[in-house]
C-alpha angles and dihedrals in degrees: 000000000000087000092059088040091055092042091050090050090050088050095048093051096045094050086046087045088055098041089057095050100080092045119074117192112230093265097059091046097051089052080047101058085031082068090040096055089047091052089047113128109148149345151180118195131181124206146144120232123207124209117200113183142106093043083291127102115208132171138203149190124257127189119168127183117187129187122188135294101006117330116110140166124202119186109197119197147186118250079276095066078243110141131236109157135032127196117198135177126183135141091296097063138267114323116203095197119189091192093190091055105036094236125135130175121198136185154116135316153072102269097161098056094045100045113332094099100103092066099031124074098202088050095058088053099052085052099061103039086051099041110112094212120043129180100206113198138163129209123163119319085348152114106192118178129186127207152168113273117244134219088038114253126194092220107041123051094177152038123207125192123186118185121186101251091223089067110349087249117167112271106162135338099203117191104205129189122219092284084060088239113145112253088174132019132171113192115190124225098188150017145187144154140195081061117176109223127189118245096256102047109104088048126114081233092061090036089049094059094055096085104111125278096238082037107138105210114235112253109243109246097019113134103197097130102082126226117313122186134175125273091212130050133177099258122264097038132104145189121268117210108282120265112210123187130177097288111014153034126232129191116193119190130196145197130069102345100028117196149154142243122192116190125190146119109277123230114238105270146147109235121189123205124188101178112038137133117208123227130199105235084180098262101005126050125217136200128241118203138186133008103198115149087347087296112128141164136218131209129201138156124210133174088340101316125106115220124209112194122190137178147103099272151112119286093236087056087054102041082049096050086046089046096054095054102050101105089047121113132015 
């Protein structure tokens, strides 16, 4: 009888010893993705990101290649694969390239850290491995953390990771509002590290070439693209009537929090800015210049139209107004 007692008990810990096998607690996994970030070399990713806002729904196409310890390239597209924006970072600085319309913008900053996250694996990583409050959950095949989203944004309460818990491959970064309903998603189709890349990759020259082949470059000054304005706006302000030149279109509002909008094809160019803060448009990025005296601008190109935006005000109101126009034009 005490043999089969002592069978049954072996039997009992080893089933419990290989159940737990394929589960890791959080703080294994942390320690986990702590080792992955450090062996960390090189990557290319593919993935579609969704926006959902403004009663629209739009998607676009990420690929992101990354090489060790700071140089990245991210290709953004239309639904097409088609590219419109290139984002490139080597040891000269932080390159913004519109390929179609042989503009790029450079400067100075740490975009990826700050908000660039959602499109950059490493990022996300360092996000969660730095985040001081972590919700740490399993489903099938997955690791999926929640946390607060950082830098505060008025639009999005959470941020939700899943990897996959074979690898810790991306599998989805999720911004979510305070419904927990997802205003931005990118969802990865693919994967890989250890990835060869040529010398000039992760060049604006290489970026520049990327516009496609039957692409029809916009001509500078046209205004075909009608009038766009924003679908949000600070309260108590108001639109003034539309003022169109030759070659642009400027809306002025006024009222507590005044502010300006020019809209007009820009002319291909190479712009340098030594001082500039990038900003995530959700599948497009602006440029915010100048503080002086609280006064700043923000740049931004969509579907072929370059956007100046200029008031006193705080970044997040800009970055909201900017947000709720993308879509707008042809």
């Amino acid at each position: 009888m005490k043999k089969v007692y002592l069978v049954l008990i072996t039997v009992l810990v080893l089933s419990l010893a290989l159940f737990g096998c394929g589960t890791r607690d959080q703080e294994t996994v942390m320690k986990d993705l702590a080792q992955v970030q450090k062996d960390l070399t090189s990557y290319q990713s593919q993935a579609t990101m969704t926006v959902t806002a403004n009663n629209t729904t739009q998607k676009y196409s990420i690929e992101t290649w990354y090489k060790a310890p700071n140089f990245y390239r991210i290709a953004l597209g239309n639904q097409q694969k088609e590219i419109t924006q290139v984002i490139v970072r080597n040891e000269e600085g932080i390159f913004v390239v519109s390929p179609q319309l042989k503009k790029s913008f450079r400067f100075k900053g740490d975009w990826a850290e700050n908000q660039g996250h959602v499109y950059l694996y490493h990022a996300v990583l360092d996000r969660i491995l730095k985040a001081k409050e972590t919700d740490f959950d399993t489903a099938e095949g997955k690791y999926i953390f929640t946390l607060n989203m950082e830098p505060e944004n008025p639009l999005v309460a959470k941020q939700q990771i899943t990897l996959a818990d074979s690898n810790y491959a991306p599998k989805q970064v999720a911004l979510l509002d305070k419904n927990k309903n997802a205003v931005v998603s990118v969802d990865y189709e693919s994967f890989k590290t250890g990835v060869e890349f040529k010398d000039d990759a992760f060049t604006p020259e290489a970026a520049m070439t990327l516009a496609p082949e039957d692409a029809t470059p916009v001509m500078a000054g046209a205004k075909d693209f009608g009038i766009i304005e924003p679908r949000y706006v600070p309260s108590g302000v108001k639109l003034a009537e539309p003022r169109e030149t030759k070659n642009s279109i400027l809306l002025q509002f006024q009222g507590d929090t005044p502010f300006s909008i020019i809209e007009e094809r820009p002319a291909a160019k190479v712009a340098s800015l030594s001082e500039g803060e990038l900003v995530d448009l959700w599948g497009n990025t602006g440029v915010i210049t100048g503080q002086a005296g609280d006064y700043r601008s923000l740049h931004w190109i969509h579907n072929g139209v370059e956007f100046s935006l200029t008031g006193k005000m705080a970044v997040d109101e800009m970055v909201k107004i900017a947000q709720s126009m993308i879509g707008g034009g042809k």
